[in-house]
Amino acid sequence: MNTYAKRTIWRKENNPNIIQVIDQRRLPHELIIVDIHTCQEIVDAIKDMTVRGAPLIGATAGYGVMLACIEASKNQNSFVYFEKCINELRASRPTAINLFWAIERQLDALKEGKNWQEKIEIASKIADQIIEDDIEVCRLIGVAGLPILEKISQNKKGEVVNILTHCNAGRLGCIEWGTISSPIYQAHQNGMKVHVWVDETRPRNQGANLTAWELTQAGVPHTVIVDNAGGHLMQHGMVDVVFVGTDRTTRMGDVANKIGTYLKALAAFDNQIPFYVALPSTTIDWTIKNGLTEIPIEERSQDEVKYIYGWNGTSLEKVLLTPITSKASNYGFDVTPARLITGLMTERGICAANEEGLLSLFPEYK
Ligand code: MRU
């Protein structure tokens, strides 16, 4: 992977107040780096999914707060302006808790700043820290998850371990390692034979476009499948384990993730296939208990369902799939109840998907 693509977000060389990101709407066909100059541009990048994936949304929002401080310091109504920026950041996407976590982490720290100059310095440091923390946390998720794959590999006497995944919970959804990809990369680097079934993940095709691109870059064998194929593969012994990410996990272990995750969990349960969720603890919403009723589920434009983007040989093209007058609905996420989840892979190890399990790893939230 070239150096630009190594991380998903970074500061521009020679101008640290310009944030650079990979435009994820253009992958896998074009690797385009976008410059972000203002808090409004951060909001737009999160909304239009130039950047996406819970940890990366949080990290991007961290820089959004930094840019809001810089802009507020030059504004006559600085506090009003700053509050407006924060509200817009908060409204950019509803489901991934990392967005709100990063903003609160920044606002807490900013209380120490006596003037805008101090606030800018604090926000700048915290934004960088969020990035560094995510990289280490994802590496540790890999350390926690690797033994799951090692055990399957041993049981299969070194034969290929088949992992099924949904959406993109790899490095593109995070900063460097990714969550579910971290144990997979570590296994692959250790010489284990792994193969990933990649759900295409309609409507935005994060699997076909992003996960497949990442795995190609990393040299990990993989096969893209239509979203409805997973159950069939599981019934025929072609899946050893399911790994997915999450946008918000309740303290009882219910998991919101990309729409369609729940159906994969049901199929895995019916076929006695282990179903693991990888998450940094920043994705746990300790304030809520019932995933089904308390997690806000994003509804996006019906055009994402009605139209599809593809490469026509020279450029990206948007084409219509449905009758022009048909209505479409577009729920972005669903909730997988804790009872269908074999375990949660976190930076502090693996636990049962329930309150007791989570608190055993994170006793500070008792
Ligand atoms: O709508 P997206 O692409 O932001 O949704 C992303 C997912 O659902 C990911 O699986 C989740 O955020 C985990 S990313 C490590």
mmCIF file of C-alpha atoms and ligand atoms in Angstrom:
data_model
loop_
_atom_site.group_PDB
_atom_site.id
_atom_site.type_symbol
_atom_site.label_atom_id
_atom_site.label_comp_id
_atom_site.label_asym_id
_atom_site.label_seq_id
_atom_site.Cartn_x
_atom_site.Cartn_y
_atom_site.Cartn_z
ATOM 1 C CA MET A 1 0.000 0.000 0.000
ATOM 2 C CA ASN A 2 1.423 3.405 -0.810
ATOM 3 C CA THR A 3 2.220 5.778 2.042
ATOM 4 C CA TYR A 4 -0.803 8.012 1.420
ATOM 5 C CA ALA A 5 -3.163 5.133 1.777
ATOM 6 C CA LYS A 6 -1.488 3.760 4.897
ATOM 7 C CA ARG A 7 -3.706 5.809 7.191
ATOM 8 C CA THR A 8 -7.193 6.976 6.384
ATOM 9 C CA ILE A 9 -6.807 10.471 7.857
ATOM 10 C CA TRP A 10 -3.786 12.679 8.530
ATOM 11 C CA ARG A 11 -2.646 16.315 8.608
ATOM 12 C CA LYS A 12 -1.279 17.842 5.429
ATOM 13 C CA GLU A 13 2.495 18.137 5.309
ATOM 14 C CA ASN A 14 3.520 21.811 5.741
ATOM 15 C CA ASN A 15 -0.038 22.830 6.756
ATOM 16 C CA PRO A 16 -1.196 20.886 9.805
ATOM 17 C CA ASN A 17 -4.557 22.657 9.872
ATOM 18 C CA ILE A 18 -5.579 21.039 6.612
ATOM 19 C CA ILE A 19 -6.863 17.510 7.167
ATOM 20 C CA GLN A 20 -6.435 14.961 4.415
ATOM 21 C CA VAL A 21 -8.604 11.885 3.941
ATOM 22 C CA ILE A 22 -9.097 9.172 1.351
ATOM 23 C CA ASP A 23 -12.338 9.766 -0.557
ATOM 24 C CA GLN A 24 -14.034 6.435 0.154
ATOM 25 C CA ARG A 25 -16.774 7.122 -2.386
ATOM 26 C CA ARG A 26 -14.267 6.628 -5.186
ATOM 27 C CA LEU A 27 -12.591 3.400 -4.120
ATOM 28 C CA PRO A 28 -11.695 0.864 -5.400
ATOM 29 C CA HIS A 29 -11.451 2.554 -8.790
ATOM 30 C CA GLU A 30 -9.693 5.794 -7.867
ATOM 31 C CA LEU A 31 -7.479 6.650 -4.903
ATOM 32 C CA ILE A 32 -8.317 10.320 -4.396
ATOM 33 C CA ILE A 33 -7.049 12.336 -1.436
ATOM 34 C CA VAL A 34 -9.309 15.173 -0.300
ATOM 35 C CA ASP A 35 -8.182 18.330 1.559
ATOM 36 C CA ILE A 36 -10.504 19.436 4.363
ATOM 37 C CA HIS A 37 -10.123 23.062 5.470
ATOM 38 C CA THR A 38 -13.153 23.866 7.660
ATOM 39 C CA CYS A 39 -15.481 22.362 10.212
ATOM 40 C CA GLN A 40 -18.295 22.583 7.652
ATOM 41 C CA GLU A 41 -16.215 20.506 5.235
ATOM 42 C CA ILE A 42 -15.717 17.929 8.005
ATOM 43 C CA VAL A 43 -19.502 17.797 8.505
ATOM 44 C CA ASP A 44 -20.032 17.367 4.763
ATOM 45 C CA ALA A 45 -17.381 14.618 4.521
ATOM 46 C CA ILE A 46 -19.101 12.639 7.300
ATOM 47 C CA LYS A 47 -22.590 13.208 5.854
ATOM 48 C CA ASP A 48 -21.786 12.295 2.272
ATOM 49 C CA MET A 49 -19.602 9.370 3.430
ATOM 50 C CA THR A 50 -16.330 10.605 1.980
ATOM 51 C CA VAL A 51 -15.280 9.159 5.347
ATOM 52 C CA ARG A 52 -17.318 6.469 7.067
ATOM 53 C CA GLY A 53 -17.023 3.676 9.623
ATOM 54 C CA ALA A 54 -17.557 4.369 13.308
ATOM 55 C CA PRO A 55 -13.952 4.892 14.515
ATOM 56 C CA LEU A 56 -13.017 7.012 11.494
ATOM 57 C CA ILE A 57 -16.154 9.126 11.877
ATOM 58 C CA GLY A 58 -15.077 9.776 15.488
ATOM 59 C CA ALA A 59 -11.511 10.651 14.493
ATOM 60 C CA THR A 60 -12.728 12.994 11.758
ATOM 61 C CA ALA A 61 -15.083 14.713 14.213
ATOM 62 C CA GLY A 62 -12.093 15.198 16.534
ATOM 63 C CA TYR A 63 -10.449 17.331 13.831
ATOM 64 C CA GLY A 64 -13.814 18.999 13.225
ATOM 65 C CA VAL A 65 -13.741 20.330 16.790
ATOM 66 C CA MET A 66 -10.159 21.536 16.280
ATOM 67 C CA LEU A 67 -11.143 23.425 13.114
ATOM 68 C CA ALA A 68 -14.218 24.823 14.892
ATOM 69 C CA CYS A 69 -11.896 26.269 17.576
ATOM 70 C CA ILE A 70 -9.654 27.862 14.949
ATOM 71 C CA GLU A 71 -12.655 29.388 13.156
ATOM 72 C CA ALA A 72 -14.321 30.532 16.383
ATOM 73 C CA SER A 73 -11.137 32.324 17.454
ATOM 74 C CA LYS A 74 -11.496 34.559 14.380
ATOM 75 C CA ASN A 75 -15.249 35.113 14.749
ATOM 76 C CA GLN A 76 -16.823 38.080 16.553
ATOM 77 C CA ASN A 77 -19.466 35.843 18.148
ATOM 78 C CA SER A 78 -16.968 33.130 18.869
ATOM 79 C CA PHE A 79 -18.992 31.094 21.390
ATOM 80 C CA VAL A 80 -22.188 31.205 19.322
ATOM 81 C CA TYR A 81 -20.213 30.213 16.235
ATOM 82 C CA PHE A 82 -18.482 27.362 18.080
ATOM 83 C CA GLU A 83 -21.765 25.995 19.407
ATOM 84 C CA LYS A 84 -23.274 26.065 15.928
ATOM 85 C CA CYS A 85 -20.309 24.043 14.586
ATOM 86 C CA ILE A 86 -20.640 21.478 17.385
ATOM 87 C CA ASN A 87 -24.376 21.091 16.763
ATOM 88 C CA GLU A 88 -23.754 20.531 13.074
ATOM 89 C CA LEU A 89 -21.084 17.961 13.820
ATOM 90 C CA ARG A 90 -23.461 16.155 16.179
ATOM 91 C CA ALA A 91 -26.158 16.077 13.494
ATOM 92 C CA SER A 92 -23.894 14.709 10.766
ATOM 93 C CA ARG A 93 -24.694 11.003 11.351
ATOM 94 C CA PRO A 94 -26.844 9.495 14.106
ATOM 95 C CA THR A 95 -25.875 5.875 14.726
ATOM 96 C CA ALA A 96 -22.106 5.633 15.273
ATOM 97 C CA ILE A 97 -21.528 6.543 18.908
ATOM 98 C CA ASN A 98 -17.854 7.318 18.221
ATOM 99 C CA LEU A 99 -18.961 10.614 16.695
ATOM 100 C CA PHE A 100 -20.538 11.760 19.968
ATOM 101 C CA TRP A 101 -17.770 10.206 22.061
ATOM 102 C CA ALA A 102 -15.064 12.157 20.174
ATOM 103 C CA ILE A 103 -16.977 15.440 20.448
ATOM 104 C CA GLU A 104 -17.539 14.946 24.204
ATOM 105 C CA ARG A 105 -13.884 14.000 24.718
ATOM 106 C CA GLN A 106 -12.892 17.249 23.028
ATOM 107 C CA LEU A 107 -15.454 19.401 24.894
ATOM 108 C CA ASP A 108 -14.383 17.966 28.262
ATOM 109 C CA ALA A 109 -10.741 18.745 27.581
ATOM 110 C CA LEU A 110 -11.547 22.213 26.199
ATOM 111 C CA LYS A 111 -12.915 23.287 29.597
ATOM 112 C CA GLU A 112 -9.242 23.678 30.624
ATOM 113 C CA GLY A 113 -8.512 26.205 27.863
ATOM 114 C CA LYS A 114 -8.628 29.789 29.165
ATOM 115 C CA ASN A 115 -8.710 31.418 25.730
ATOM 116 C CA TRP A 116 -9.132 30.361 22.104
ATOM 117 C CA GLN A 117 -5.391 29.945 21.595
ATOM 118 C CA GLU A 118 -5.235 27.481 24.457
ATOM 119 C CA LYS A 119 -8.390 25.746 23.241
ATOM 120 C CA ILE A 120 -6.905 25.326 19.754
ATOM 121 C CA GLU A 121 -3.789 23.748 21.243
ATOM 122 C CA ILE A 122 -5.841 21.378 23.412
ATOM 123 C CA ALA A 123 -8.189 20.361 20.574
ATOM 124 C CA SER A 124 -5.255 19.811 18.260
ATOM 125 C CA LYS A 125 -3.536 17.511 20.753
ATOM 126 C CA ILE A 126 -6.689 15.542 21.528
ATOM 127 C CA ALA A 127 -7.534 15.085 17.835
ATOM 128 C CA ASP A 128 -4.084 13.585 17.226
ATOM 129 C CA GLN A 129 -4.426 11.455 20.353
ATOM 130 C CA ILE A 130 -7.743 9.988 19.154
ATOM 131 C CA ILE A 131 -5.913 8.835 16.022
ATOM 132 C CA GLU A 132 -2.978 7.288 17.871
ATOM 133 C CA ASP A 133 -5.289 5.601 20.402
ATOM 134 C CA ASP A 134 -7.414 4.050 17.665
ATOM 135 C CA ILE A 135 -4.353 2.561 15.965
ATOM 136 C CA GLU A 136 -3.167 0.919 19.180
ATOM 137 C CA VAL A 137 -6.658 -0.205 20.186
ATOM 138 C CA CYS A 138 -7.216 -1.868 16.810
ATOM 139 C CA ARG A 139 -3.832 -3.591 17.037
ATOM 140 C CA LEU A 140 -4.883 -4.973 20.426
ATOM 141 C CA ILE A 141 -8.238 -6.147 19.056
ATOM 142 C CA GLY A 142 -6.158 -8.184 16.630
ATOM 143 C CA VAL A 143 -4.135 -9.648 19.495
ATOM 144 C CA ALA A 144 -7.402 -10.580 21.244
ATOM 145 C CA GLY A 145 -9.017 -12.035 18.127
ATOM 146 C CA LEU A 146 -6.064 -13.951 16.706
ATOM 147 C CA PRO A 147 -6.476 -16.985 19.044
ATOM 148 C CA ILE A 148 -10.014 -17.501 17.677
ATOM 149 C CA LEU A 149 -8.579 -17.982 14.201
ATOM 150 C CA GLU A 150 -5.626 -20.017 15.510
ATOM 151 C CA LYS A 151 -7.967 -22.444 17.230
ATOM 152 C CA ILE A 152 -10.067 -22.925 14.101
ATOM 153 C CA SER A 153 -6.914 -23.389 12.040
ATOM 154 C CA GLN A 154 -5.630 -26.044 14.474
ATOM 155 C CA ASN A 155 -8.976 -27.849 14.447
ATOM 156 C CA LYS A 156 -8.870 -27.837 10.649
ATOM 157 C CA LYS A 157 -5.245 -29.089 10.705
ATOM 158 C CA GLY A 158 -3.956 -26.005 8.912
ATOM 159 C CA GLU A 159 -6.609 -25.982 6.198
ATOM 160 C CA VAL A 160 -7.962 -22.585 5.088
ATOM 161 C CA VAL A 161 -9.974 -20.686 7.721
ATOM 162 C CA ASN A 162 -13.040 -19.129 6.070
ATOM 163 C CA ILE A 163 -14.234 -15.884 7.639
ATOM 164 C CA LEU A 164 -17.408 -14.139 6.532
ATOM 165 C CA THR A 165 -17.734 -10.384 7.014
ATOM 166 C CA HIS A 166 -20.311 -7.704 6.315
ATOM 167 C CA CYS A 167 -19.797 -4.032 5.387
ATOM 168 C CA ASN A 168 -16.325 -2.628 6.040
ATOM 169 C CA ALA A 169 -14.827 -2.865 9.494
ATOM 170 C CA GLY A 170 -11.296 -2.805 8.171
ATOM 171 C CA ARG A 171 -8.662 -0.106 8.105
ATOM 172 C CA LEU A 172 -10.859 2.170 5.971
ATOM 173 C CA GLY A 173 -13.459 2.285 8.744
ATOM 174 C CA CYS A 174 -10.720 3.073 11.259
ATOM 175 C CA ILE A 175 -7.246 4.560 10.986
ATOM 176 C CA GLU A 176 -4.761 1.775 10.361
ATOM 177 C CA TRP A 177 -5.427 -1.835 11.369
ATOM 178 C CA GLY A 178 -9.196 -1.843 11.363
ATOM 179 C CA THR A 179 -11.194 -3.885 13.860
ATOM 180 C CA ILE A 180 -12.216 -7.176 12.237
ATOM 181 C CA SER A 181 -9.309 -6.961 9.820
ATOM 182 C CA SER A 182 -6.741 -6.723 12.606
ATOM 183 C CA PRO A 183 -6.865 -10.416 13.652
ATOM 184 C CA ILE A 184 -7.163 -11.389 9.979
ATOM 185 C CA TYR A 185 -4.067 -9.379 8.970
ATOM 186 C CA GLN A 186 -2.156 -10.721 11.961
ATOM 187 C CA ALA A 187 -3.130 -14.313 11.085
ATOM 188 C CA HIS A 188 -2.175 -13.763 7.451
ATOM 189 C CA GLN A 189 1.166 -12.224 8.453
ATOM 190 C CA ASN A 190 1.832 -15.248 10.666
ATOM 191 C CA GLY A 191 1.386 -17.503 7.655
ATOM 192 C CA MET A 192 -2.056 -18.908 8.532
ATOM 193 C CA LYS A 193 -4.204 -19.829 5.544
ATOM 194 C CA VAL A 194 -7.217 -17.494 5.660
ATOM 195 C CA HIS A 195 -9.925 -16.630 3.166
ATOM 196 C CA VAL A 196 -12.590 -13.948 3.577
ATOM 197 C CA TRP A 197 -16.120 -14.076 2.190
ATOM 198 C CA VAL A 198 -16.930 -10.411 1.582
ATOM 199 C CA ASP A 199 -20.624 -9.449 1.602
ATOM 200 C CA GLU A 200 -21.047 -6.788 -1.089
ATOM 201 C CA THR A 201 -23.220 -4.821 1.400
ATOM 202 C CA ARG A 202 -25.908 -3.068 -0.567
ATOM 203 C CA PRO A 203 -26.816 -0.305 -1.008
ATOM 204 C CA ARG A 204 -23.444 1.448 -0.773
ATOM 205 C CA ASN A 205 -21.354 -1.666 -1.352
ATOM 206 C CA GLN A 206 -18.788 -1.073 1.373
ATOM 207 C CA GLY A 207 -17.861 -4.753 1.141
ATOM 208 C CA ALA A 208 -17.453 -4.972 -2.637
ATOM 209 C CA ASN A 209 -15.756 -1.578 -2.877
ATOM 210 C CA LEU A 210 -13.809 -1.107 0.347
ATOM 211 C CA THR A 211 -13.240 -4.423 2.125
ATOM 212 C CA ALA A 212 -12.296 -6.111 -1.149
ATOM 213 C CA TRP A 213 -9.872 -3.232 -1.936
ATOM 214 C CA GLU A 214 -8.239 -3.420 1.470
ATOM 215 C CA LEU A 215 -7.839 -7.184 1.358
ATOM 216 C CA THR A 216 -6.386 -6.904 -2.148
ATOM 217 C CA GLN A 217 -3.854 -4.342 -0.862
ATOM 218 C CA ALA A 218 -2.943 -6.649 2.018
ATOM 219 C CA GLY A 219 -2.734 -9.739 -0.194
ATOM 220 C CA VAL A 220 -5.421 -11.608 1.770
ATOM 221 C CA PRO A 221 -7.383 -14.158 -0.322
ATOM 222 C CA HIS A 222 -11.051 -13.194 -0.512
ATOM 223 C CA THR A 223 -14.221 -13.649 -2.540
ATOM 224 C CA VAL A 224 -17.011 -11.091 -2.911
ATOM 225 C CA ILE A 225 -20.512 -12.531 -2.506
ATOM 226 C CA VAL A 226 -23.994 -11.072 -2.817
ATOM 227 C CA ASP A 227 -25.531 -10.237 0.529
ATOM 228 C CA ASN A 228 -27.980 -13.110 0.337
ATOM 229 C CA ALA A 229 -25.341 -15.823 -0.194
ATOM 230 C CA GLY A 230 -24.105 -16.098 3.389
ATOM 231 C CA GLY A 231 -26.833 -18.460 4.620
ATOM 232 C CA HIS A 232 -26.217 -20.886 1.774
ATOM 233 C CA LEU A 233 -22.445 -20.887 2.386
ATOM 234 C CA MET A 234 -23.015 -21.517 6.086
ATOM 235 C CA GLN A 235 -25.373 -24.439 5.420
ATOM 236 C CA HIS A 236 -22.676 -26.040 3.268
ATOM 237 C CA GLY A 237 -19.818 -25.773 5.775
ATOM 238 C CA MET A 238 -18.049 -23.042 3.832
ATOM 239 C CA VAL A 239 -17.902 -20.522 6.701
ATOM 240 C CA ASP A 240 -15.922 -21.190 9.888
ATOM 241 C CA VAL A 241 -16.568 -17.913 11.671
ATOM 242 C CA VAL A 242 -18.327 -14.574 11.151
ATOM 243 C CA PHE A 243 -16.529 -11.338 12.083
ATOM 244 C CA VAL A 244 -18.383 -8.001 11.956
ATOM 245 C CA GLY A 245 -17.848 -4.504 13.332
ATOM 246 C CA THR A 246 -20.292 -2.253 15.131
ATOM 247 C CA ASP A 247 -21.413 1.355 15.222
ATOM 248 C CA ARG A 248 -22.917 1.212 18.691
ATOM 249 C CA THR A 249 -23.044 -1.547 21.301
ATOM 250 C CA THR A 250 -25.250 -1.307 24.385
ATOM 251 C CA ARG A 251 -24.017 -2.147 27.877
ATOM 252 C CA MET A 252 -26.093 -5.362 27.584
ATOM 253 C CA GLY A 253 -24.178 -6.387 24.438
ATOM 254 C CA ASP A 254 -26.734 -5.659 21.688
ATOM 255 C CA VAL A 255 -24.935 -4.553 18.536
ATOM 256 C CA ALA A 256 -25.976 -2.040 15.883
ATOM 257 C CA ASN A 257 -24.102 -2.566 12.639
ATOM 258 C CA LYS A 258 -24.679 -2.144 8.920
ATOM 259 C CA ILE A 259 -28.119 -3.270 7.749
ATOM 260 C CA GLY A 260 -28.097 -7.010 7.093
ATOM 261 C CA THR A 261 -25.821 -7.928 9.988
ATOM 262 C CA TYR A 262 -28.773 -9.324 11.957
ATOM 263 C CA LEU A 263 -29.658 -11.759 9.165
ATOM 264 C CA LYS A 264 -26.070 -13.032 9.140
ATOM 265 C CA ALA A 265 -26.234 -13.543 12.898
ATOM 266 C CA LEU A 266 -29.474 -15.536 12.551
ATOM 267 C CA ALA A 267 -27.990 -17.737 9.851
ATOM 268 C CA ALA A 268 -24.809 -18.270 11.890
ATOM 269 C CA PHE A 269 -26.873 -19.175 14.973
ATOM 270 C CA ASP A 270 -28.943 -21.683 13.006
ATOM 271 C CA ASN A 271 -25.766 -23.320 11.710
ATOM 272 C CA GLN A 272 -23.815 -23.226 15.020
ATOM 273 C CA ILE A 273 -21.163 -20.975 13.485
ATOM 274 C CA PRO A 274 -19.398 -18.595 15.889
ATOM 275 C CA PHE A 275 -20.376 -14.956 15.371
ATOM 276 C CA TYR A 276 -17.947 -12.381 16.801
ATOM 277 C CA VAL A 277 -18.205 -8.599 16.904
ATOM 278 C CA ALA A 278 -14.985 -6.543 16.985
ATOM 279 C CA LEU A 279 -15.137 -3.190 18.704
ATOM 280 C CA PRO A 280 -13.007 -0.546 20.294
ATOM 281 C CA SER A 281 -14.512 0.388 23.671
ATOM 282 C CA THR A 282 -15.267 3.835 22.186
ATOM 283 C CA THR A 283 -18.144 2.095 20.381
ATOM 284 C CA ILE A 284 -19.891 1.058 23.592
ATOM 285 C CA ASP A 285 -22.810 3.245 24.642
ATOM 286 C CA TRP A 286 -22.799 2.664 28.402
ATOM 287 C CA THR A 287 -25.925 4.820 28.812
ATOM 288 C CA ILE A 288 -28.336 2.479 27.048
ATOM 289 C CA LYS A 289 -29.564 -1.053 27.651
ATOM 290 C CA ASN A 290 -32.025 -1.944 24.914
ATOM 291 C CA GLY A 291 -30.490 -1.912 21.468
ATOM 292 C CA LEU A 292 -33.787 -2.335 19.638
ATOM 293 C CA THR A 293 -35.530 0.641 21.158
ATOM 294 C CA GLU A 294 -32.700 2.972 22.144
ATOM 295 C CA ILE A 295 -30.204 3.000 19.273
ATOM 296 C CA PRO A 296 -31.083 5.628 16.641
ATOM 297 C CA ILE A 297 -31.105 3.961 13.235
ATOM 298 C CA GLU A 298 -30.033 6.184 10.372
ATOM 299 C CA GLU A 299 -32.341 6.436 7.368
ATOM 300 C CA ARG A 300 -30.580 7.622 4.251
ATOM 301 C CA SER A 301 -31.720 8.801 0.834
ATOM 302 C CA GLN A 302 -33.768 6.384 -1.268
ATOM 303 C CA ASP A 303 -31.477 7.217 -4.182
ATOM 304 C CA GLU A 304 -28.751 5.059 -2.608
ATOM 305 C CA VAL A 305 -31.049 2.070 -3.209
ATOM 306 C CA LYS A 306 -32.459 3.154 -6.550
ATOM 307 C CA TYR A 307 -29.142 3.998 -8.197
ATOM 308 C CA ILE A 308 -25.816 2.212 -8.256
ATOM 309 C CA TYR A 309 -22.303 3.483 -9.010
ATOM 310 C CA GLY A 310 -19.849 1.528 -11.109
ATOM 311 C CA TRP A 311 -16.730 1.937 -13.240
ATOM 312 C CA ASN A 312 -17.434 2.138 -16.963
ATOM 313 C CA GLY A 313 -13.809 1.737 -17.997
ATOM 314 C CA THR A 314 -12.879 5.406 -17.798
ATOM 315 C CA SER A 315 -14.959 6.973 -15.019
ATOM 316 C CA LEU A 316 -17.469 6.329 -12.275
ATOM 317 C CA GLU A 317 -20.992 6.176 -13.552
ATOM 318 C CA LYS A 318 -24.335 6.323 -11.752
ATOM 319 C CA VAL A 319 -27.133 4.187 -13.181
ATOM 320 C CA LEU A 320 -30.769 3.628 -12.254
ATOM 321 C CA LEU A 321 -31.748 0.127 -11.033
ATOM 322 C CA THR A 322 -35.478 0.474 -10.359
ATOM 323 C CA PRO A 323 -38.490 1.925 -12.146
ATOM 324 C CA ILE A 324 -37.995 5.657 -11.757
ATOM 325 C CA THR A 325 -41.283 6.017 -9.877
ATOM 326 C CA SER A 326 -40.776 3.141 -7.399
ATOM 327 C CA LYS A 327 -40.220 4.183 -3.829
ATOM 328 C CA ALA A 328 -37.271 2.744 -1.914
ATOM 329 C CA SER A 329 -36.460 2.617 1.781
ATOM 330 C CA ASN A 330 -32.955 2.820 3.142
ATOM 331 C CA TYR A 331 -32.371 1.916 6.787
ATOM 332 C CA GLY A 332 -28.629 2.113 7.342
ATOM 333 C CA PHE A 333 -28.268 -0.221 10.326
ATOM 334 C CA ASP A 334 -29.941 -3.027 12.226
ATOM 335 C CA VAL A 335 -29.533 -4.387 15.719
ATOM 336 C CA THR A 336 -28.255 -7.875 16.458
ATOM 337 C CA PRO A 337 -29.451 -9.001 19.887
ATOM 338 C CA ALA A 338 -26.724 -10.084 22.300
ATOM 339 C CA ARG A 339 -28.113 -13.647 22.478
ATOM 340 C CA LEU A 340 -26.957 -14.266 18.875
ATOM 341 C CA ILE A 341 -23.395 -13.105 19.514
ATOM 342 C CA THR A 342 -20.651 -15.564 20.512
ATOM 343 C CA GLY A 343 -18.310 -12.903 21.858
ATOM 344 C CA LEU A 344 -17.130 -9.302 21.708
ATOM 345 C CA MET A 345 -13.494 -8.716 20.694
ATOM 346 C CA THR A 346 -12.177 -5.589 22.386
ATOM 347 C CA GLU A 347 -8.800 -4.008 23.075
ATOM 348 C CA ARG A 348 -8.899 -5.589 26.539
ATOM 349 C CA GLY A 349 -9.741 -9.094 25.364
ATOM 350 C CA ILE A 350 -12.825 -11.109 24.446
ATOM 351 C CA CYS A 351 -15.956 -11.160 26.571
ATOM 352 C CA ALA A 352 -19.495 -12.498 26.496
ATOM 353 C CA ALA A 353 -22.016 -10.159 24.861
ATOM 354 C CA ASN A 354 -23.758 -9.164 28.054
ATOM 355 C CA GLU A 355 -23.414 -6.615 30.843
ATOM 356 C CA GLU A 356 -21.421 -8.937 33.077
ATOM 357 C CA GLY A 357 -18.984 -9.743 30.288
ATOM 358 C CA LEU A 358 -18.443 -6.112 29.331
ATOM 359 C CA LEU A 359 -18.040 -5.009 32.936
ATOM 360 C CA SER A 360 -15.493 -7.751 33.566
ATOM 361 C CA LEU A 361 -13.260 -6.027 31.001
ATOM 362 C CA PHE A 362 -14.323 -2.440 31.770
ATOM 363 C CA PRO A 363 -15.014 -2.356 35.540
ATOM 364 C CA GLU A 364 -14.772 1.446 35.554
ATOM 365 C CA TYR A 365 -18.320 1.533 34.076
ATOM 366 C CA LYS A 366 -19.942 -0.426 36.954
HETATM 367 O O1 MRU B 1 -22.436 3.396 6.989
HETATM 368 P P1 MRU B 1 -21.021 3.070 7.323
HETATM 369 O O2 MRU B 1 -20.203 2.646 6.141
HETATM 370 O O3 MRU B 1 -20.353 4.164 8.139
HETATM 371 O O4 MRU B 1 -21.168 1.805 8.278
HETATM 372 C C1 MRU B 1 -20.019 1.216 8.796
HETATM 373 C C2 MRU B 1 -20.254 -0.048 9.499
HETATM 374 O O5 MRU B 1 -21.362 -0.487 9.704
HETATM 375 C C3 MRU B 1 -19.043 -0.719 10.056
HETATM 376 O O6 MRU B 1 -19.214 -2.103 10.063
HETATM 377 C C4 MRU B 1 -18.809 -0.221 11.492
HETATM 378 O O7 MRU B 1 -18.805 1.177 11.517
HETATM 379 C C5 MRU B 1 -17.551 -0.715 12.043
HETATM 380 S S1 MRU B 1 -16.117 0.121 11.354
HETATM 381 C C6 MRU B 1 -14.801 -0.529 12.197
#
